[in-house]
GROMACS .gro file of N, CA and C in nm:
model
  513
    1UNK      N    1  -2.355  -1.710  -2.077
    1UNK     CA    2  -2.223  -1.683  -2.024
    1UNK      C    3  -2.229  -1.552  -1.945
    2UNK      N    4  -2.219  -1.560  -1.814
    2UNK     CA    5  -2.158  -1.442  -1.735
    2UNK      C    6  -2.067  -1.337  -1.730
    3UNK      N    7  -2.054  -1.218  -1.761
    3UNK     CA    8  -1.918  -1.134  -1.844
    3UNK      C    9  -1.912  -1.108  -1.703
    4UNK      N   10  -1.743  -1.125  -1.664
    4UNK     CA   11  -1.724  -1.035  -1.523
    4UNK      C   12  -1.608  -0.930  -1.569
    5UNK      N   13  -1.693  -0.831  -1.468
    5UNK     CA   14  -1.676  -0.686  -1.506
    5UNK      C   15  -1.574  -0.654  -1.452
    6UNK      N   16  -1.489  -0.699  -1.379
    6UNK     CA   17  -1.385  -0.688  -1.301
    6UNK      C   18  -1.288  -0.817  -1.246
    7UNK      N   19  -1.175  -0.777  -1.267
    7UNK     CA   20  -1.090  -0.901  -1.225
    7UNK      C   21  -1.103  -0.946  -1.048
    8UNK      N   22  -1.106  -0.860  -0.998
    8UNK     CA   23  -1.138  -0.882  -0.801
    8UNK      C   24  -1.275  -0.961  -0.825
    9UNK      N   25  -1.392  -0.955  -0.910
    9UNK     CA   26  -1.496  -1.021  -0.894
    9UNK      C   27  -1.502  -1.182  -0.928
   10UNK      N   28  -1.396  -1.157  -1.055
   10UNK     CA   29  -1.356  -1.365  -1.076
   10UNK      C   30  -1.420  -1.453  -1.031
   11UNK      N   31  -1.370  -1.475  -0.886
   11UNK     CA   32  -1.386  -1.547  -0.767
   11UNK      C   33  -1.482  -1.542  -0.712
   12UNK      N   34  -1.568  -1.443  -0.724
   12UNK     CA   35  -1.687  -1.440  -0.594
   12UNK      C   36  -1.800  -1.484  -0.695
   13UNK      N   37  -1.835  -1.651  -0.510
   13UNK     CA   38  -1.911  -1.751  -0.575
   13UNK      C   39  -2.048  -1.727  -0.485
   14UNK      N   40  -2.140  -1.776  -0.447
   14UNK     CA   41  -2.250  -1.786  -0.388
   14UNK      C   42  -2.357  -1.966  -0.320
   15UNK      N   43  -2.340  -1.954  -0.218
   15UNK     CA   44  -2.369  -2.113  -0.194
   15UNK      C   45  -2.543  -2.083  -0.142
   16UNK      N   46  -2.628  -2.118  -0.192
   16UNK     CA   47  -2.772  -2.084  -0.144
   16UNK      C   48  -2.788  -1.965  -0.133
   17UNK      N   49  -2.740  -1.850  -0.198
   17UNK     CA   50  -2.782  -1.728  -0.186
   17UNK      C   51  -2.694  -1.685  -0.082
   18UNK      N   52  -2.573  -1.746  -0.013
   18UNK     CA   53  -2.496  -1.630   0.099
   18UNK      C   54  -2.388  -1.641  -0.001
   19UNK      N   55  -2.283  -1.495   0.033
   19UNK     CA   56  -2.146  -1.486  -0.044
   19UNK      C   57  -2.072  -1.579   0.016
   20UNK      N   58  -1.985  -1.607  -0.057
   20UNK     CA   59  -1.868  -1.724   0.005
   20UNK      C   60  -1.723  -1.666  -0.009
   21UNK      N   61  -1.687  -1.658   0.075
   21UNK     CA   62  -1.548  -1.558   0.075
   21UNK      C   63  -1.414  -1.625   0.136
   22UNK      N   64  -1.324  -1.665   0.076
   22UNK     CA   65  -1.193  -1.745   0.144
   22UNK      C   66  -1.236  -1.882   0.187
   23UNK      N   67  -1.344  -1.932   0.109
   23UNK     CA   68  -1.401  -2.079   0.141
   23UNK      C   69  -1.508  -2.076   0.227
   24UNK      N   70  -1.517  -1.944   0.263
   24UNK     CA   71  -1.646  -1.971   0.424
   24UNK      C   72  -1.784  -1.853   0.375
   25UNK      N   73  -1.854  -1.890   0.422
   25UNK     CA   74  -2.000  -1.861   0.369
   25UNK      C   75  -1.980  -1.727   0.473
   26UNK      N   76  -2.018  -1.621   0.436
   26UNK     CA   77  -1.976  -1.466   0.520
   26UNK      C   78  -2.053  -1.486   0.666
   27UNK      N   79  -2.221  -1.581   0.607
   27UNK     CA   80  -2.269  -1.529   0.783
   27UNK      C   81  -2.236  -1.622   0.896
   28UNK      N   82  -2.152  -1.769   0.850
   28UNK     CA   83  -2.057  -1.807   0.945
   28UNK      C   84  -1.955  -1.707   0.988
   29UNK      N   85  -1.882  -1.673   0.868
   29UNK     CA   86  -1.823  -1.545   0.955
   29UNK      C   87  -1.844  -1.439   1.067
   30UNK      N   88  -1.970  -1.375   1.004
   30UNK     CA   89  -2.054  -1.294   1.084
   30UNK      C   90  -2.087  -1.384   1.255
   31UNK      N   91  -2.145  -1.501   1.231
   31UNK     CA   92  -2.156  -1.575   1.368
   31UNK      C   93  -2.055  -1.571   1.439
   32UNK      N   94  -1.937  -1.614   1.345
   32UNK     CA   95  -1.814  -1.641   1.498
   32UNK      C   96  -1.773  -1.516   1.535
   33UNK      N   97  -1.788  -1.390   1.474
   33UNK     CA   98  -1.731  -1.268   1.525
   33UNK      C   99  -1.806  -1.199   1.591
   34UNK      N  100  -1.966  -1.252   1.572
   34UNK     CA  101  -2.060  -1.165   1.681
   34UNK      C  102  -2.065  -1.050   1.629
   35UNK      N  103  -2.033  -0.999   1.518
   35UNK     CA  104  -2.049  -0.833   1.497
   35UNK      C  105  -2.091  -0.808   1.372
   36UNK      N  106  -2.169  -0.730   1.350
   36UNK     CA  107  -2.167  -0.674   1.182
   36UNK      C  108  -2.161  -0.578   1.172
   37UNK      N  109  -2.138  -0.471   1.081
   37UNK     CA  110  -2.050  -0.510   0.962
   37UNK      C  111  -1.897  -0.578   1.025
   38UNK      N  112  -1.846  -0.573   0.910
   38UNK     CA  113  -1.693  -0.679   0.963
   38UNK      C  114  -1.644  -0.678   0.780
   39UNK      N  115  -1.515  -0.656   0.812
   39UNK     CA  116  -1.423  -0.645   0.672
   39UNK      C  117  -1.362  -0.829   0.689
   40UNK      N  118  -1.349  -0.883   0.535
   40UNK     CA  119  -1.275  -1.006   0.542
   40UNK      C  120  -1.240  -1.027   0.434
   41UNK      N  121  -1.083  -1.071   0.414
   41UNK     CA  122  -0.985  -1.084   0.306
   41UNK      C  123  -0.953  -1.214   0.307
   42UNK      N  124  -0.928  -1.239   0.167
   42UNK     CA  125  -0.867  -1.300   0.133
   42UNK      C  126  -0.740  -1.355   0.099
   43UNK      N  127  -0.657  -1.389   0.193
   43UNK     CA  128  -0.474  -1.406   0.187
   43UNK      C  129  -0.461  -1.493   0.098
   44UNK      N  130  -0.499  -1.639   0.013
   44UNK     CA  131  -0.485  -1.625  -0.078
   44UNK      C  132  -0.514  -1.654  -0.205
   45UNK      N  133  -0.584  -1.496  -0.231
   45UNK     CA  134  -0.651  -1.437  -0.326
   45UNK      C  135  -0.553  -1.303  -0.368
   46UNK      N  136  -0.515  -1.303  -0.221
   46UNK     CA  137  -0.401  -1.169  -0.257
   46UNK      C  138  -0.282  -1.197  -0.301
   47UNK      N  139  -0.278  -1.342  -0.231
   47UNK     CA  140  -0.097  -1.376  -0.289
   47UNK      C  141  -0.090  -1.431  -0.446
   48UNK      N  142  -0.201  -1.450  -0.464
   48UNK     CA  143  -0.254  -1.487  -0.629
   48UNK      C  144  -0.244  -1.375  -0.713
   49UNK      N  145  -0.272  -1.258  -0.661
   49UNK     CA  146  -0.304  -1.182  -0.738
   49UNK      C  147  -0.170  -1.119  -0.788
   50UNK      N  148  -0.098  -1.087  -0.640
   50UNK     CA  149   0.053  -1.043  -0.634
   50UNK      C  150   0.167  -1.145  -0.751
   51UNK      N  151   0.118  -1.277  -0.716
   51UNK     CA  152   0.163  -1.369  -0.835
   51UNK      C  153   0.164  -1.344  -0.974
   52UNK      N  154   0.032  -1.304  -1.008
   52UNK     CA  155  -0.041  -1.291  -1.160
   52UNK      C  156   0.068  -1.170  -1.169
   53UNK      N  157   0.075  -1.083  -1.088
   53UNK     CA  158   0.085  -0.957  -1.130
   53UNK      C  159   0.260  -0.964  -1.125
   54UNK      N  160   0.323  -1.019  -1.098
   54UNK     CA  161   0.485  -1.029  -1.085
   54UNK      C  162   0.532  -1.115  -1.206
   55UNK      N  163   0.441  -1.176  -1.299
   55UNK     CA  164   0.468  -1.277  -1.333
   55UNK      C  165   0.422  -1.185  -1.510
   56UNK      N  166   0.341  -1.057  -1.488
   56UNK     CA  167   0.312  -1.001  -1.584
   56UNK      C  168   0.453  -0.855  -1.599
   57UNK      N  169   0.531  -0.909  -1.539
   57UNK     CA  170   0.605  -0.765  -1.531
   57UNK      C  171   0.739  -0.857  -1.538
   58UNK      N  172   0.847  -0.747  -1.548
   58UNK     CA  173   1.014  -0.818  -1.560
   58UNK      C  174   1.018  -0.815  -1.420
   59UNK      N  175   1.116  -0.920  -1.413
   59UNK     CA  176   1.167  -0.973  -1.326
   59UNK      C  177   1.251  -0.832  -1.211
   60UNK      N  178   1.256  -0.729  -1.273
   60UNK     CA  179   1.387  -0.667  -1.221
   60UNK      C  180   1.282  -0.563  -1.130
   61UNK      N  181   1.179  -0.537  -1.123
   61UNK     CA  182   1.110  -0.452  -1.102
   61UNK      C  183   1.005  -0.522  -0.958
   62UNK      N  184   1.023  -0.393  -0.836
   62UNK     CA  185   1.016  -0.406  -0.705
   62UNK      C  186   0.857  -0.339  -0.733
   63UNK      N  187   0.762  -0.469  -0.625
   63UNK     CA  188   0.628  -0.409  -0.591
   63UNK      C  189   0.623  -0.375  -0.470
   64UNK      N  190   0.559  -0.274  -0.483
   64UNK     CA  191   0.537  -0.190  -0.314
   64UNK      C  192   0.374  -0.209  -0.294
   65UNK      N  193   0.347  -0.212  -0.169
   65UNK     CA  194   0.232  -0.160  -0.140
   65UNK      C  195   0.203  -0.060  -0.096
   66UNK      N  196   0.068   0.001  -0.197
   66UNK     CA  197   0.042   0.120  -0.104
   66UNK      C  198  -0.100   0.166   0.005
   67UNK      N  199  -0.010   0.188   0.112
   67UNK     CA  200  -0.099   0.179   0.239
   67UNK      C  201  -0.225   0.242   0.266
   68UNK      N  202  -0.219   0.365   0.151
   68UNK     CA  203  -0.332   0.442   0.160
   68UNK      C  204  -0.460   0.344   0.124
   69UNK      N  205  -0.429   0.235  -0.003
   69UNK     CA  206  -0.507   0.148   0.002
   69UNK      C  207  -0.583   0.082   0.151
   70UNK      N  208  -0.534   0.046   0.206
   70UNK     CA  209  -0.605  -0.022   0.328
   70UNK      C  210  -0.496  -0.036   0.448
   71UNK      N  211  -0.475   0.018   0.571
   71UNK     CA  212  -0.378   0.029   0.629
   71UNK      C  213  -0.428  -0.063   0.767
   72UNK      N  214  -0.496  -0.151   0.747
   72UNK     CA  215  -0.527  -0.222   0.905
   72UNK      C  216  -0.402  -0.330   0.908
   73UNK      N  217  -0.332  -0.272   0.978
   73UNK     CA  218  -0.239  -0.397   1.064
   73UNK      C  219  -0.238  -0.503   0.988
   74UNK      N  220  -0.321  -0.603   1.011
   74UNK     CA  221  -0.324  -0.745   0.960
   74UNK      C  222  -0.267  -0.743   0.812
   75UNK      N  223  -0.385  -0.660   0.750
   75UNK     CA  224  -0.340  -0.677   0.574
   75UNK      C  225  -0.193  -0.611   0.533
   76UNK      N  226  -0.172  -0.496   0.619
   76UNK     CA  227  -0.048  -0.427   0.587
   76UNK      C  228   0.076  -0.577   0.635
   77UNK      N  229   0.084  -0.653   0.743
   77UNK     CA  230   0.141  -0.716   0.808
   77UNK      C  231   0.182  -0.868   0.674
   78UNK      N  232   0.029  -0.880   0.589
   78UNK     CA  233   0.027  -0.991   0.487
   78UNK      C  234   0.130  -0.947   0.395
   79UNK      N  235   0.075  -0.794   0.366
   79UNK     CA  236   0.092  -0.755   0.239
   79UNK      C  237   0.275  -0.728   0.211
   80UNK      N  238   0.269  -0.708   0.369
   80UNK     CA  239   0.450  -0.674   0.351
   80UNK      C  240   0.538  -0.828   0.328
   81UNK      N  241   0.425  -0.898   0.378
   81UNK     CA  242   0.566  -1.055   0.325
   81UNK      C  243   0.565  -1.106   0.168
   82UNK      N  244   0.446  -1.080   0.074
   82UNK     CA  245   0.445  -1.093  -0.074
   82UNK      C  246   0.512  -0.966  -0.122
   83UNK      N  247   0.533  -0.831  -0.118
   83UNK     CA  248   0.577  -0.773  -0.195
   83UNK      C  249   0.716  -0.735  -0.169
   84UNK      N  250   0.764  -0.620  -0.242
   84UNK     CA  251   0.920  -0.561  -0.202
   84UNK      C  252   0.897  -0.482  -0.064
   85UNK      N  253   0.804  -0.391  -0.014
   85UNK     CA  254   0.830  -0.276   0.005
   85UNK      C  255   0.682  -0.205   0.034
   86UNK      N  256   0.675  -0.134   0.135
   86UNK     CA  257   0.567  -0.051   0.132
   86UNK      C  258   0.549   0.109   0.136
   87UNK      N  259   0.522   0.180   0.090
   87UNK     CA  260   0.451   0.335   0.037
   87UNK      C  261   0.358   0.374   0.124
   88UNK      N  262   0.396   0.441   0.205
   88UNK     CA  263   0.320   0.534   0.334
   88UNK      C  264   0.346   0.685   0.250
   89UNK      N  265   0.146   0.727   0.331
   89UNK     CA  266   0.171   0.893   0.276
   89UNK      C  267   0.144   0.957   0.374
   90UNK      N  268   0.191   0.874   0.523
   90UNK     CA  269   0.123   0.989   0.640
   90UNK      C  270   0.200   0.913   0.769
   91UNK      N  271   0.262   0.995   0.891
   91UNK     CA  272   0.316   0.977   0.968
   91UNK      C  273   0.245   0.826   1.049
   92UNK      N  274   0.074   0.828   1.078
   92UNK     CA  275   0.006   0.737   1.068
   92UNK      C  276   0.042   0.617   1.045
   93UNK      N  277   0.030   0.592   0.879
   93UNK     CA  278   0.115   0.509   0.793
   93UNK      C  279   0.209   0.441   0.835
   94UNK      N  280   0.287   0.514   0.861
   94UNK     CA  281   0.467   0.475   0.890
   94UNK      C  282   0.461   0.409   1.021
   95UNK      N  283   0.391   0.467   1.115
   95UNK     CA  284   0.371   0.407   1.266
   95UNK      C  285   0.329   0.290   1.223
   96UNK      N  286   0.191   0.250   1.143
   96UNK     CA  287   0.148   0.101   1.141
   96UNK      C  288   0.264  -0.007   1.059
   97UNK      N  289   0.309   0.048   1.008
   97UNK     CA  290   0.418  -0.021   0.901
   97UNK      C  291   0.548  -0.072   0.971
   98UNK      N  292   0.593   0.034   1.066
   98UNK     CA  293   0.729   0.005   1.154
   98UNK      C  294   0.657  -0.090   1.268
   99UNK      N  295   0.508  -0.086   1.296
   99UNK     CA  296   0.442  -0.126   1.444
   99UNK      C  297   0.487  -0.297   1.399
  100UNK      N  298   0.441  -0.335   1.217
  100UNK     CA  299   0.393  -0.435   1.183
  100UNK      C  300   0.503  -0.502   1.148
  101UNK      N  301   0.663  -0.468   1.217
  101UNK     CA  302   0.790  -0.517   1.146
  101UNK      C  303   0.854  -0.528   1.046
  102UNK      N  304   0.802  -0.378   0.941
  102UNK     CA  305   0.841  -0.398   0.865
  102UNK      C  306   0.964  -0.276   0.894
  103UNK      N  307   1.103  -0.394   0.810
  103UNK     CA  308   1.230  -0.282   0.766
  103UNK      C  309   1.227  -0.138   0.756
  104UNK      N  310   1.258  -0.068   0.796
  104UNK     CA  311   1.295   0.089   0.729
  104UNK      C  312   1.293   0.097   0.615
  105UNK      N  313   1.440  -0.010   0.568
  105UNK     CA  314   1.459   0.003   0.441
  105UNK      C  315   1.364  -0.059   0.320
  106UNK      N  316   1.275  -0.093   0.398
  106UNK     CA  317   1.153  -0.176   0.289
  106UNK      C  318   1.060  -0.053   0.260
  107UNK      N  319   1.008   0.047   0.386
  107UNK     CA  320   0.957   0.169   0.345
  107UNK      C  321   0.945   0.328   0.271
  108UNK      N  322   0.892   0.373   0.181
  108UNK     CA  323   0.924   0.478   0.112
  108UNK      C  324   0.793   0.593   0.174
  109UNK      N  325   0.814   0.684   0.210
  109UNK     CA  326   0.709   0.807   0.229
  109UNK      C  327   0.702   0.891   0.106
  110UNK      N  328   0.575   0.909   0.072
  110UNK     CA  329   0.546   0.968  -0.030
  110UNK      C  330   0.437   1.055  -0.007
  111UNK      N  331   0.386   1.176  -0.125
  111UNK     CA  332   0.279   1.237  -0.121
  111UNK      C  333   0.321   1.380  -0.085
  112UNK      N  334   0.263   1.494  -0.113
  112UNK     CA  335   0.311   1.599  -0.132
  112UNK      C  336   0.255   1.645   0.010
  113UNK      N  337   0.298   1.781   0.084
  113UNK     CA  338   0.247   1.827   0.186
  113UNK      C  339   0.293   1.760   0.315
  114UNK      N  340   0.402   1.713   0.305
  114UNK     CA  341   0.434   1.634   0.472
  114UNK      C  342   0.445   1.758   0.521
  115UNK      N  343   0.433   1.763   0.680
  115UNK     CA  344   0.432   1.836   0.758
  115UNK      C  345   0.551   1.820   0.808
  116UNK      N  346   0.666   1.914   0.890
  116UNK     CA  347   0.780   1.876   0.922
  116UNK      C  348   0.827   1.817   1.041
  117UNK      N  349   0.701   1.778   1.150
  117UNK     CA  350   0.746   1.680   1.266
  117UNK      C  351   0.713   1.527   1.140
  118UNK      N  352   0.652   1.502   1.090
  118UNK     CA  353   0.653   1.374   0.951
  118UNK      C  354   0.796   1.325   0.890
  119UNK      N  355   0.818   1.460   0.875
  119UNK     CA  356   0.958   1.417   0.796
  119UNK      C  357   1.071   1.392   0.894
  120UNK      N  358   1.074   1.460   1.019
  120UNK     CA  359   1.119   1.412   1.109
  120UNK      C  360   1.138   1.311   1.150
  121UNK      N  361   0.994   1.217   1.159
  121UNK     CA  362   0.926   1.124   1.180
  121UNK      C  363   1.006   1.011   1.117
  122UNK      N  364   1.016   1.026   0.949
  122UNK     CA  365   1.050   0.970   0.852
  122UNK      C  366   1.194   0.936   0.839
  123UNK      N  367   1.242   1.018   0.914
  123UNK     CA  368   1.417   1.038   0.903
  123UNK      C  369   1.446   1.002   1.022
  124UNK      N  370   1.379   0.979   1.123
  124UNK     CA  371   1.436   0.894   1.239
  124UNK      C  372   1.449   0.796   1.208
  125UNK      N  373   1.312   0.738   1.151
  125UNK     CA  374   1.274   0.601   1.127
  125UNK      C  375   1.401   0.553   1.033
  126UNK      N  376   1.425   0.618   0.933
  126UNK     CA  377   1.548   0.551   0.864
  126UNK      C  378   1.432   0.530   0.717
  127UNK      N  379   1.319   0.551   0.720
  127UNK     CA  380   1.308   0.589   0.574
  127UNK      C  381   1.352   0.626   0.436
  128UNK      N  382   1.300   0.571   0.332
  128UNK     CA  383   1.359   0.681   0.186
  128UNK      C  384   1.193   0.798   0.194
  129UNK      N  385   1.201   0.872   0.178
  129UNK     CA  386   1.135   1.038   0.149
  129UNK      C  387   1.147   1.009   0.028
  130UNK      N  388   1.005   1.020  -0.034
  130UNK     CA  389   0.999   1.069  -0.192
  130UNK      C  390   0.989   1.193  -0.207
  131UNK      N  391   1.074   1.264  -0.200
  131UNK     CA  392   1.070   1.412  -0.222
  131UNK      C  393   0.989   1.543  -0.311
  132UNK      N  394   0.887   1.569  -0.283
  132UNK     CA  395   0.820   1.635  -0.395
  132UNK      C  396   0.841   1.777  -0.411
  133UNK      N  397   0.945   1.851  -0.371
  133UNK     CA  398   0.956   1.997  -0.383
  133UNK      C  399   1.109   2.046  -0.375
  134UNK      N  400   1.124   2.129  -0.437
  134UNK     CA  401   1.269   2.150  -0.350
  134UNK      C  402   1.269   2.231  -0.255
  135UNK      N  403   1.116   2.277  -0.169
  135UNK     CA  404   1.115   2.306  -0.033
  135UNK      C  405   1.132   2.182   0.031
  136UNK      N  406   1.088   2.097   0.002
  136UNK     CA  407   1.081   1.951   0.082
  136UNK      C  408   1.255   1.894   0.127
  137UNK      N  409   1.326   1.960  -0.025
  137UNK     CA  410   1.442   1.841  -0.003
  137UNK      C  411   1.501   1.978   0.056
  138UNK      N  412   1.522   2.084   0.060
  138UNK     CA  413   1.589   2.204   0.166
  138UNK      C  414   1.541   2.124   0.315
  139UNK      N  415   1.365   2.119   0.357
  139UNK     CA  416   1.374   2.058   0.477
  139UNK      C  417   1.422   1.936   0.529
  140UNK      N  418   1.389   1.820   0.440
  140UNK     CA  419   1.506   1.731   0.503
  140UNK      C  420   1.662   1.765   0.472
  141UNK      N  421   1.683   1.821   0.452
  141UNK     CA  422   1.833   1.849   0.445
  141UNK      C  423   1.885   1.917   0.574
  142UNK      N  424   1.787   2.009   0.608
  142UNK     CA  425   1.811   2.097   0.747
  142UNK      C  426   1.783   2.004   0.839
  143UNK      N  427   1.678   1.909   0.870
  143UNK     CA  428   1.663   1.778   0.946
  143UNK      C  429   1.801   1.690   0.999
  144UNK      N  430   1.885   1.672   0.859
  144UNK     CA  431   1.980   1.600   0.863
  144UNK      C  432   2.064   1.681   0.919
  145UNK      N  433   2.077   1.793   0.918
  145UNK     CA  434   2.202   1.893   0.946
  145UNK      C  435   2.189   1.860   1.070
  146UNK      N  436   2.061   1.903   1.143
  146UNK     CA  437   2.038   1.973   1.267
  146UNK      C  438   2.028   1.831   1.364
  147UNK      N  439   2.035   1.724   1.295
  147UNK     CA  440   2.022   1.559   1.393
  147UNK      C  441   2.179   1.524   1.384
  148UNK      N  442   2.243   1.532   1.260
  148UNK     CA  443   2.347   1.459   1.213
  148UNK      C  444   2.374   1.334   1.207
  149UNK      N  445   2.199   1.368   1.127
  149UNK     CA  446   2.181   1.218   1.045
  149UNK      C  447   2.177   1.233   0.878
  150UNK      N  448   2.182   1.111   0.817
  150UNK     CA  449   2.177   1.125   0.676
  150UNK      C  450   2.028   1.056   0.608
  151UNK      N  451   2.000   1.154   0.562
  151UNK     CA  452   1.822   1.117   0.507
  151UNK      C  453   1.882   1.080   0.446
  152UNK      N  454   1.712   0.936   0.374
  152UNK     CA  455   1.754   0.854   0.279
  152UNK      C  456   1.631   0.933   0.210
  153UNK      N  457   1.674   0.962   0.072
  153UNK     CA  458   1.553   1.026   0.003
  153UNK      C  459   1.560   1.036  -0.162
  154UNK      N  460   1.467   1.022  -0.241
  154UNK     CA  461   1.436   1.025  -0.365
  154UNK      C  462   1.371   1.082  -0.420
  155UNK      N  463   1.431   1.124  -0.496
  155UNK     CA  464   1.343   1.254  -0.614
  155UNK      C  465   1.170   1.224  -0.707
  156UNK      N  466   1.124   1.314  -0.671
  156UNK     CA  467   0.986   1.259  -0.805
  156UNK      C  468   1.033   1.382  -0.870
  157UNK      N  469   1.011   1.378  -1.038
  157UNK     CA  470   1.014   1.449  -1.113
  157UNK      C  471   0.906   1.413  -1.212
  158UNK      N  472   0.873   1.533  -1.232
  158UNK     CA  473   0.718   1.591  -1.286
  158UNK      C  474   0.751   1.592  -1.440
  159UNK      N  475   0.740   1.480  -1.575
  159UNK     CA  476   0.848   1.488  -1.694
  159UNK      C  477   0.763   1.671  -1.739
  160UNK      N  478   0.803   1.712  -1.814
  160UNK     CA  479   0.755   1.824  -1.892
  160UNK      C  480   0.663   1.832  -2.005
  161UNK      N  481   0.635   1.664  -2.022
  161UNK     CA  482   0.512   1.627  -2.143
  161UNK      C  483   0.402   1.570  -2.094
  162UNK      N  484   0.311   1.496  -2.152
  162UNK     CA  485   0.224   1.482  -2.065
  162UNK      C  486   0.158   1.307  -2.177
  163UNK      N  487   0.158   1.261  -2.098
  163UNK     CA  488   0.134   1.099  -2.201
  163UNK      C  489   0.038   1.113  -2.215
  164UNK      N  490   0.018   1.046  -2.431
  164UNK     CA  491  -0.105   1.038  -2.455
  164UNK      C  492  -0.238   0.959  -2.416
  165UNK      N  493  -0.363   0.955  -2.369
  165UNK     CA  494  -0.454   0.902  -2.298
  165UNK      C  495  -0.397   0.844  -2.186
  166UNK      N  496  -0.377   0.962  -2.106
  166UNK     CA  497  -0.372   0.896  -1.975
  166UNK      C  498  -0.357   1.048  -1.890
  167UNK      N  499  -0.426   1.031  -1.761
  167UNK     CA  500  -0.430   1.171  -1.646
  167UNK      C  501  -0.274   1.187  -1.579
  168UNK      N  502  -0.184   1.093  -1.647
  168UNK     CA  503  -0.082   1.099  -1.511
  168UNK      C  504   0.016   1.199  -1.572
  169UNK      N  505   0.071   1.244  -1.471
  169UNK     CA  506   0.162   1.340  -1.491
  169UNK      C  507   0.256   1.364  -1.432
  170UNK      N  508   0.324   1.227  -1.343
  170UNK     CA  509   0.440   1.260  -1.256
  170UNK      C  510   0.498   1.125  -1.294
  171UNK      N  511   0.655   1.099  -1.255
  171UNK     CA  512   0.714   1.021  -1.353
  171UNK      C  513   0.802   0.936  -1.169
   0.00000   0.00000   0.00000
């Protein structure tokens, strides 16, 4: 019996010694694209997974993707029609996300250190700002003043304990 060491590995089968990926043997892949290296996903493997994983959680509770994971167009473009919502941590981000049709209101900016043409950025767009400072929420606030617009934005709070076996520390 084969122990697999990882749930992403499940699936990956082998036909004569080439990988087989989304039904197709990779160096057909490789042939029709003429290029190597070359990234290739599986759509659905992902919508499976998004399944498993919605189906392990209550019902009431919104999945986001987050972009830092892998931000090429295509997958961001998949990824936004299976989940709620996507999590950008960089002006970057937000450009491929709005490029790829996704809602404003489907997007959240997060991550500490935005720079303030970003938040700018973020508050044109019609974003929610996850806010990590209360320098942060003073600057979008002056943003909003000075456009006379109304940021959409949300608090992270840092709890004051710290959970047992586990590194995380923001709530």
């Amino acid at each position: 019996m084969t122990e697999v060491l990882h749930a992403a590995l499940a699936n990956i089968r082998f036909d004569d010694g080439v990988l087989v990926w989304g039904g197709r043997k990779v160096t057909e892949i490789a042939e029709e694209l003429q290029q190597t290296p070359f990234y290739v996903y599986d759509a659905d493997r992902m919508n499976e997974r998004v399944r498993e994983l919605r189906s392990a959680l209550p019902g009431e509770m919104h999945l986001h993707y987050a972009m830092k994971a892998n931000p090429l167009p295509v997958l961001v473009t998949h990824m936004s029609s299976i989940v709620d919502g996507l999590d950008v941590a960089s002006a970057g981000e937000l450009r491929v996300a709005l490029n790829c049709g996704v809602p404003a209101s489907k997007i959240s900016f997060a991550g500490p250190g935005k720079r303030l043409w970003e938040l700018e950025a973020a508050i044109a767009a019609g974003v929610t700002i996850n806010a990590e400072s209360e320098t942060e929420i003073d600057r979008i606030a002056s943003i909003g003043k000075d456009t006379g617009s109304r940021p959409r934005m949300a608090i992270r709070v840092n709890p004051d304990f710290e959970l047992k076996n586990s590194g995380m520390k923001m709530g």
